[in-house]
């Protein structure tokens, strides 16, 4: 299958370099992948902290390592990595009205998918589409909150969905995210789970957004539904965070307005012949992406190596896969494709976290590897 990225984009990523047993920083020019790792910028983090990352990447000298569709292929020894390295990995939850309602259903069902449909009908009858155009933290949102409390339907998820404060949590450890074509992991205790296709912003330590990519915020609905205090067990497991295929840096051809207008498509193809398709329309997000960034980084919280921020998703699958009323859940071997016209395609295959390749290359390993290569 031919792998393509929009030709006028300024792309920044990483691949595993088998010649040095470590990562190389790469870009794409005219369909060719160039290794631009240098002592001046040995990491993606270093480039993201520059005054103009796109200008640097466009002018950086590099070594041609092959055609894009060869390097970003299943058989490549130069396997694609998540296009970030030392940045913190943060995520926003409950940023769309549709997925917000599904979080309420998870909570009310206490993680039991068999109870979800009846609760979904009741919540729909009470809430309907009344939340779609509500400004979080507004007086109107406060009035709806009071009405929902009176109906016995108030939830902690509605609090972060329409209240003044966004939900921002740590999705994964530094360097633990997997990239395009990697296996993504489900904790073996989960029986109700789903992909979450999202736009992911790259943010410098100053709080300036410098680019965007795609991500899969793999979610265990039954675990989080039992208790929101189990969020880390539901979200942060081996292989549970996929980012890629590459960062598209902001420049004259692509910027935050393109993020605000982006449509993210999803396709899940099972070995059983099951196909699920969905989409997440960024024009329907309840909080502006830059507001989410401001709530994450600033005088109240610093990230000296920058961060990436998952923006949340509208997509929450309810289609029955097996028995009626059981909804959707993953099966091992599912191929998950997340795509957006201007950000490319992120493709991964579902496995158990315990069966995915273990995460063994952390920050200390990266520093030692770069030192051996005389890049520090």
Short mmCIF file of C-alpha atoms in Angstrom, two decimals:
data_model
loop_
_atom_site.label_atom_id
_atom_site.label_comp_id
_atom_site.label_asym_id
_atom_site.label_seq_id
_atom_site.Cartn_x
_atom_site.Cartn_y
_atom_site.Cartn_z
CA UNK A 1 0.00 0.00 0.00
CA UNK A 2 1.41 3.39 -1.00
CA UNK A 3 1.97 5.74 1.93
CA UNK A 4 1.58 9.45 1.19
CA UNK A 5 1.67 12.80 2.99
CA UNK A 6 0.44 16.11 1.63
CA UNK A 7 3.22 17.41 -0.59
CA UNK A 8 3.36 21.01 0.63
CA UNK A 9 3.55 20.02 4.30
CA UNK A 10 6.59 20.54 6.51
CA UNK A 11 6.91 17.13 8.18
CA UNK A 12 8.92 16.12 11.24
CA UNK A 13 9.15 12.63 12.65
CA UNK A 14 11.31 9.81 13.99
CA UNK A 15 12.27 6.37 12.80
CA UNK A 16 14.25 3.59 14.46
CA UNK A 17 17.68 3.57 12.86
CA UNK A 18 19.00 -0.01 12.84
CA UNK A 19 22.49 1.21 12.01
CA UNK A 20 22.84 3.04 15.35
CA UNK A 21 20.30 1.06 17.44
CA UNK A 22 18.47 4.26 18.23
CA UNK A 23 16.11 6.90 16.84
CA UNK A 24 16.77 9.29 13.99
CA UNK A 25 14.96 12.59 13.46
CA UNK A 26 13.58 12.71 9.91
CA UNK A 27 11.68 14.89 7.48
CA UNK A 28 10.12 14.26 4.05
CA UNK A 29 10.99 16.06 0.83
CA UNK A 30 9.54 15.11 -2.56
CA UNK A 31 8.58 11.68 -1.33
CA UNK A 32 12.00 10.88 0.16
CA UNK A 33 12.81 10.49 3.86
CA UNK A 34 15.85 12.43 5.08
CA UNK A 35 17.68 11.78 8.34
CA UNK A 36 18.31 15.28 9.74
CA UNK A 37 19.63 14.23 13.16
CA UNK A 38 22.44 16.58 14.13
CA UNK A 39 24.38 17.79 17.12
CA UNK A 40 22.53 21.11 16.81
CA UNK A 41 19.17 19.31 17.06
CA UNK A 42 19.51 15.66 18.12
CA UNK A 43 15.87 15.39 19.23
CA UNK A 44 12.44 16.43 18.01
CA UNK A 45 12.13 18.37 21.27
CA UNK A 46 15.10 20.56 20.28
CA UNK A 47 13.50 21.46 16.96
CA UNK A 48 10.12 22.18 18.56
CA UNK A 49 11.79 24.65 20.93
CA UNK A 50 13.25 26.71 18.08
CA UNK A 51 11.83 30.11 17.13
CA UNK A 52 10.73 28.76 13.72
CA UNK A 53 10.76 24.94 13.64
CA UNK A 54 9.39 24.75 10.08
CA UNK A 55 12.09 27.06 8.71
CA UNK A 56 14.80 24.95 10.36
CA UNK A 57 13.38 21.66 9.06
CA UNK A 58 13.00 22.97 5.51
CA UNK A 59 16.64 24.06 5.44
CA UNK A 60 18.25 21.26 7.43
CA UNK A 61 20.81 19.11 5.64
CA UNK A 62 20.27 15.38 5.82
CA UNK A 63 20.95 11.91 4.49
CA UNK A 64 18.44 10.26 2.15
CA UNK A 65 17.44 6.93 3.70
CA UNK A 66 14.74 5.90 1.23
CA UNK A 67 11.34 6.50 -0.29
CA UNK A 68 8.52 7.45 2.07
CA UNK A 69 6.37 4.44 1.23
CA UNK A 70 9.34 2.13 1.81
CA UNK A 71 10.41 3.56 5.17
CA UNK A 72 6.83 3.80 6.45
CA UNK A 73 6.06 0.18 5.60
CA UNK A 74 5.47 -3.01 7.57
CA UNK A 75 8.66 -4.61 6.26
CA UNK A 76 10.98 -1.67 6.88
CA UNK A 77 13.90 -2.09 9.26
CA UNK A 78 13.67 1.69 9.73
CA UNK A 79 10.37 1.29 11.59
CA UNK A 80 8.31 4.44 12.21
CA UNK A 81 8.29 5.78 15.78
CA UNK A 82 5.98 8.27 17.45
CA UNK A 83 7.08 11.68 16.11
CA UNK A 84 7.90 13.02 19.59
CA UNK A 85 10.53 12.18 22.15
CA UNK A 86 11.08 14.21 25.36
CA UNK A 87 7.71 15.98 25.37
CA UNK A 88 5.13 15.20 28.05
CA UNK A 89 2.04 13.41 26.71
CA UNK A 90 -1.18 15.03 27.94
CA UNK A 91 -4.78 14.49 26.88
CA UNK A 92 -8.09 16.30 27.18
CA UNK A 93 -11.29 14.40 27.84
CA UNK A 94 -14.97 15.21 27.39
CA UNK A 95 -14.45 18.01 24.88
CA UNK A 96 -17.36 17.05 22.58
CA UNK A 97 -21.06 16.84 23.51
CA UNK A 98 -21.54 13.41 21.88
CA UNK A 99 -18.67 11.72 23.68
CA UNK A 100 -19.58 13.57 26.88
CA UNK A 101 -22.96 11.81 26.93
CA UNK A 102 -21.21 8.45 26.42
CA UNK A 103 -18.96 9.12 29.41
CA UNK A 104 -22.07 9.74 31.51
CA UNK A 105 -23.48 6.43 30.27
CA UNK A 106 -20.25 4.60 31.19
CA UNK A 107 -20.45 6.02 34.69
CA UNK A 108 -24.14 5.22 35.19
CA UNK A 109 -23.59 1.70 33.80
CA UNK A 110 -20.64 1.19 36.18
CA UNK A 111 -18.65 -0.30 33.31
CA UNK A 112 -21.30 -2.91 32.36
CA UNK A 113 -21.99 -2.71 28.58
CA UNK A 114 -25.25 -4.66 28.94
CA UNK A 115 -26.78 -1.75 30.87
CA UNK A 116 -25.60 0.95 28.48
CA UNK A 117 -28.45 1.01 25.95
CA UNK A 118 -31.22 1.53 28.49
CA UNK A 119 -29.25 4.31 30.16
CA UNK A 120 -28.45 5.83 26.77
CA UNK A 121 -32.18 6.12 26.00
CA UNK A 122 -32.94 7.75 29.34
CA UNK A 123 -30.07 10.23 29.08
CA UNK A 124 -31.04 11.04 25.49
CA UNK A 125 -34.63 11.74 26.48
CA UNK A 126 -33.50 14.12 29.20
CA UNK A 127 -30.53 15.83 27.53
CA UNK A 128 -31.09 15.34 23.81
CA UNK A 129 -28.91 17.75 21.83
CA UNK A 130 -29.25 20.56 24.36
CA UNK A 131 -25.53 20.48 25.18
CA UNK A 132 -24.25 20.81 21.62
CA UNK A 133 -23.92 24.60 21.55
CA UNK A 134 -23.36 25.23 25.24
CA UNK A 135 -20.30 27.33 26.10
CA UNK A 136 -18.49 25.59 28.99
CA UNK A 137 -18.51 27.70 32.13
CA UNK A 138 -21.33 29.96 30.89
CA UNK A 139 -24.45 30.99 32.83
CA UNK A 140 -26.52 28.79 30.51
CA UNK A 141 -24.27 25.81 31.33
CA UNK A 142 -24.80 26.49 35.03
CA UNK A 143 -28.59 26.45 34.55
CA UNK A 144 -28.42 23.11 32.70
CA UNK A 145 -26.28 21.74 35.51
CA UNK A 146 -28.99 22.56 38.04
CA UNK A 147 -31.66 20.94 35.86
CA UNK A 148 -29.62 17.74 35.50
CA UNK A 149 -29.00 17.55 39.23
CA UNK A 150 -32.76 17.76 39.74
CA UNK A 151 -33.20 14.82 37.32
CA UNK A 152 -30.55 12.75 39.10
CA UNK A 153 -28.36 12.75 35.99
CA UNK A 154 -25.53 15.02 37.01
CA UNK A 155 -22.10 13.49 36.49
CA UNK A 156 -18.46 14.34 37.03
CA UNK A 157 -18.11 14.06 33.23
CA UNK A 158 -20.68 16.79 32.68
CA UNK A 159 -18.77 18.91 35.20
CA UNK A 160 -15.64 18.90 33.02
CA UNK A 161 -17.70 18.95 29.82
CA UNK A 162 -19.70 22.11 30.50
CA UNK A 163 -18.06 23.48 33.65
CA UNK A 164 -15.28 26.11 33.64
CA UNK A 165 -12.37 23.65 33.94
CA UNK A 166 -11.33 21.19 31.24
CA UNK A 167 -10.24 17.64 31.96
CA UNK A 168 -6.52 17.36 31.27
CA UNK A 169 -4.66 14.20 32.28
CA UNK A 170 -1.35 12.46 31.65
CA UNK A 171 -1.89 9.93 28.88
CA UNK A 172 1.50 8.25 28.67
CA UNK A 173 5.06 8.38 29.94
CA UNK A 174 7.78 10.21 28.05
CA UNK A 175 8.99 8.07 25.10
CA UNK A 176 6.37 5.35 25.69
CA UNK A 177 4.05 6.33 22.81
CA UNK A 178 4.06 4.04 19.78
CA UNK A 179 4.00 5.12 16.15
CA UNK A 180 2.49 4.24 12.79
CA UNK A 181 2.16 0.46 12.15
CA UNK A 182 2.94 -0.49 15.77
CA UNK A 183 0.71 -2.73 17.89
CA UNK A 184 -1.61 -0.92 20.30
CA UNK A 185 -2.38 -2.49 23.64
CA UNK A 186 -5.49 -3.35 25.66
CA UNK A 187 -5.13 -4.27 29.31
CA UNK A 188 -6.20 -7.94 29.54
CA UNK A 189 -8.84 -7.21 32.22
CA UNK A 190 -10.91 -5.09 29.80
CA UNK A 191 -14.00 -6.42 28.04
CA UNK A 192 -15.40 -3.07 26.78
CA UNK A 193 -13.00 -0.75 24.99
CA UNK A 194 -12.61 1.41 21.90
CA UNK A 195 -10.27 3.59 19.87
CA UNK A 196 -10.39 7.37 20.26
CA UNK A 197 -9.29 9.16 17.06
CA UNK A 198 -7.94 12.60 17.90
CA UNK A 199 -5.94 15.55 16.68
CA UNK A 200 -2.81 16.01 18.78
CA UNK A 201 -1.12 19.40 19.15
CA UNK A 202 2.63 19.84 19.58
CA UNK A 203 3.29 22.62 22.10
CA UNK A 204 6.62 24.25 22.95
CA UNK A 205 7.64 24.94 26.54
CA UNK A 206 6.48 28.55 26.08
CA UNK A 207 2.91 27.38 25.39
CA UNK A 208 3.19 28.16 21.67
CA UNK A 209 1.54 25.57 19.39
CA UNK A 210 4.00 24.62 16.66
CA UNK A 211 2.31 21.72 14.87
CA UNK A 212 -0.20 18.88 14.87
CA UNK A 213 -0.50 15.16 14.23
CA UNK A 214 -2.96 12.31 14.83
CA UNK A 215 -3.39 10.10 17.87
CA UNK A 216 -5.30 7.13 19.25
CA UNK A 217 -6.19 7.61 22.91
CA UNK A 218 -6.96 3.91 23.43
CA UNK A 219 -9.74 3.72 26.01
CA UNK A 220 -11.01 1.00 28.37
CA UNK A 221 -14.67 1.93 28.88
CA UNK A 222 -15.39 -0.71 31.50
CA UNK A 223 -12.40 0.20 33.67
CA UNK A 224 -13.06 3.95 33.71
CA UNK A 225 -16.79 3.29 34.03
CA UNK A 226 -16.22 1.46 37.32
CA UNK A 227 -14.55 4.55 38.77
CA UNK A 228 -13.01 7.72 37.35
CA UNK A 229 -10.20 7.14 39.85
CA UNK A 230 -9.16 4.21 37.65
CA UNK A 231 -8.37 6.61 34.79
CA UNK A 232 -4.67 5.75 34.79
CA UNK A 233 -5.49 2.02 34.52
CA UNK A 234 -7.93 2.76 31.71
CA UNK A 235 -5.59 5.04 29.77
CA UNK A 236 -1.92 4.38 30.50
CA UNK A 237 -0.86 0.85 29.56
CA UNK A 238 1.83 -0.65 27.35
CA UNK A 239 1.02 0.32 23.76
CA UNK A 240 -2.08 2.31 24.72
CA UNK A 241 -0.96 5.62 23.18
CA UNK A 242 -0.35 5.84 19.42
CA UNK A 243 0.82 9.08 17.75
CA UNK A 244 1.69 9.71 14.11
CA UNK A 245 2.47 9.29 11.39
CA UNK A 246 4.50 12.54 11.57
CA UNK A 247 4.18 16.02 13.02
CA UNK A 248 3.00 18.58 10.51
CA UNK A 249 4.68 21.82 11.55
CA UNK A 250 2.80 25.10 11.37
CA UNK A 251 3.86 27.30 8.46
CA UNK A 252 2.24 29.46 5.82
CA UNK A 253 0.34 26.49 4.38
CA UNK A 254 -0.96 24.95 7.63
CA UNK A 255 -1.91 26.37 11.02
CA UNK A 256 -4.33 26.39 13.93
CA UNK A 257 -7.30 27.30 11.69
CA UNK A 258 -6.72 24.06 9.79
CA UNK A 259 -6.85 22.19 13.10
CA UNK A 260 -10.12 23.87 14.01
CA UNK A 261 -11.63 22.74 10.69
CA UNK A 262 -10.13 19.25 10.59
CA UNK A 263 -12.23 16.12 10.15
CA UNK A 264 -10.76 12.95 11.60
CA UNK A 265 -11.93 9.67 10.12
CA UNK A 266 -11.78 6.23 11.70
CA UNK A 267 -11.97 2.73 10.26
CA UNK A 268 -11.70 -0.47 12.31
CA UNK A 269 -11.35 -3.70 10.33
CA UNK A 270 -11.57 -6.96 12.24
CA UNK A 271 -10.22 -10.38 11.33
CA UNK A 272 -13.86 -11.50 11.72
CA UNK A 273 -14.92 -9.30 8.78
CA UNK A 274 -16.46 -6.64 11.02
CA UNK A 275 -15.96 -3.06 9.83
CA UNK A 276 -16.65 0.05 11.91
CA UNK A 277 -16.40 3.54 10.50
CA UNK A 278 -16.77 6.90 12.20
CA UNK A 279 -15.50 10.45 12.25
CA UNK A 280 -14.76 13.31 14.58
CA UNK A 281 -15.47 16.83 13.31
CA UNK A 282 -13.27 19.41 15.03
CA UNK A 283 -15.76 22.19 14.24
CA UNK A 284 -18.02 20.64 16.90
CA UNK A 285 -15.50 20.79 19.75
CA UNK A 286 -16.88 22.48 22.86
CA UNK A 287 -13.64 24.20 23.87
CA UNK A 288 -11.26 25.96 21.50
CA UNK A 289 -7.94 24.11 21.08
CA UNK A 290 -5.96 27.14 22.23
CA UNK A 291 -8.09 27.39 25.38
CA UNK A 292 -7.22 23.76 26.13
CA UNK A 293 -3.54 24.60 25.71
CA UNK A 294 -3.87 27.59 28.06
CA UNK A 295 -5.50 25.38 30.68
CA UNK A 296 -2.60 22.92 30.39
CA UNK A 297 0.55 25.06 30.30
CA UNK A 298 1.21 28.49 31.79
CA UNK A 299 2.21 30.11 35.08
CA UNK A 300 0.33 27.32 36.88
CA UNK A 301 2.21 24.45 35.18
CA UNK A 302 5.44 24.31 33.19
CA UNK A 303 6.81 21.75 30.72
CA UNK A 304 10.47 22.54 30.04
CA UNK A 305 10.63 19.98 27.23
CA UNK A 306 7.24 20.94 25.80
CA UNK A 307 4.25 18.68 25.47
CA UNK A 308 1.78 17.15 23.08
CA UNK A 309 -1.92 17.50 23.80
CA UNK A 310 -4.69 15.15 22.63
CA UNK A 311 -7.76 17.33 21.96
CA UNK A 312 -10.48 14.72 22.58
CA UNK A 313 -12.91 13.08 20.19
CA UNK A 314 -16.51 13.23 19.09
CA UNK A 315 -16.40 9.53 18.25
CA UNK A 316 -17.93 7.10 20.77
CA UNK A 317 -18.97 3.80 19.12
CA UNK A 318 -22.38 2.37 20.02
CA UNK A 319 -22.82 -0.06 17.11
CA UNK A 320 -23.35 -3.65 18.25
CA UNK A 321 -20.53 -5.96 17.27
CA UNK A 322 -21.65 -9.22 18.87
CA UNK A 323 -24.84 -9.59 20.92
CA UNK A 324 -27.61 -6.96 20.64
CA UNK A 325 -27.27 -4.24 23.25
CA UNK A 326 -23.59 -5.00 23.92
CA UNK A 327 -22.24 -2.20 21.72
CA UNK A 328 -18.74 -2.11 20.23
CA UNK A 329 -15.56 -3.47 21.70
CA UNK A 330 -12.22 -4.37 20.17
CA UNK A 331 -11.08 -7.85 19.22
CA UNK A 332 -7.46 -8.85 18.95
CA UNK A 333 -6.15 -8.30 15.44
CA UNK A 334 -8.35 -5.29 14.70
CA UNK A 335 -6.65 -2.88 12.32
CA UNK A 336 -7.35 0.71 13.32
CA UNK A 337 -6.88 3.50 10.77
CA UNK A 338 -7.15 7.14 11.81
CA UNK A 339 -6.89 9.62 8.99
CA UNK A 340 -7.23 13.31 8.26
CA UNK A 341 -6.72 14.88 4.85
CA UNK A 342 -3.94 17.22 5.94
CA UNK A 343 -2.31 15.03 8.61
CA UNK A 344 -2.04 11.65 6.91
CA UNK A 345 -2.92 8.18 8.19
CA UNK A 346 -2.09 6.49 11.51
CA UNK A 347 -2.49 2.71 11.27
CA UNK A 348 -2.14 0.24 14.15
CA UNK A 349 -3.11 -3.32 15.06
CA UNK A 350 -4.81 -4.25 18.34
CA UNK A 351 -3.20 -6.68 20.78
CA UNK A 352 -3.06 -7.16 24.54
CA UNK A 353 -0.72 -4.82 26.41
CA UNK A 354 0.94 -7.91 27.84
CA UNK A 355 1.65 -9.23 24.33
CA UNK A 356 2.77 -5.99 22.67
CA UNK A 357 6.54 -5.44 22.51
CA UNK A 358 7.52 -4.13 25.96
CA UNK A 359 8.64 -0.53 26.33
CA UNK A 360 12.37 -0.73 27.05
CA UNK A 361 13.84 2.47 25.54
CA UNK A 362 13.34 5.35 27.99
CA UNK A 363 14.92 8.78 28.42
CA UNK A 364 18.10 7.41 30.02
CA UNK A 365 18.57 5.02 27.08
CA UNK A 366 18.05 7.87 24.61
CA UNK A 367 20.66 10.06 26.32
CA UNK A 368 23.23 7.25 26.35
CA UNK A 369 22.52 6.43 22.71
CA UNK A 370 22.89 10.04 21.61
CA UNK A 371 26.11 10.37 23.64
CA UNK A 372 27.61 7.28 21.94
CA UNK A 373 26.77 8.89 18.58
CA UNK A 374 28.58 12.11 19.65
CA UNK A 375 25.31 14.06 19.35
CA UNK A 376 25.37 15.52 22.87
#
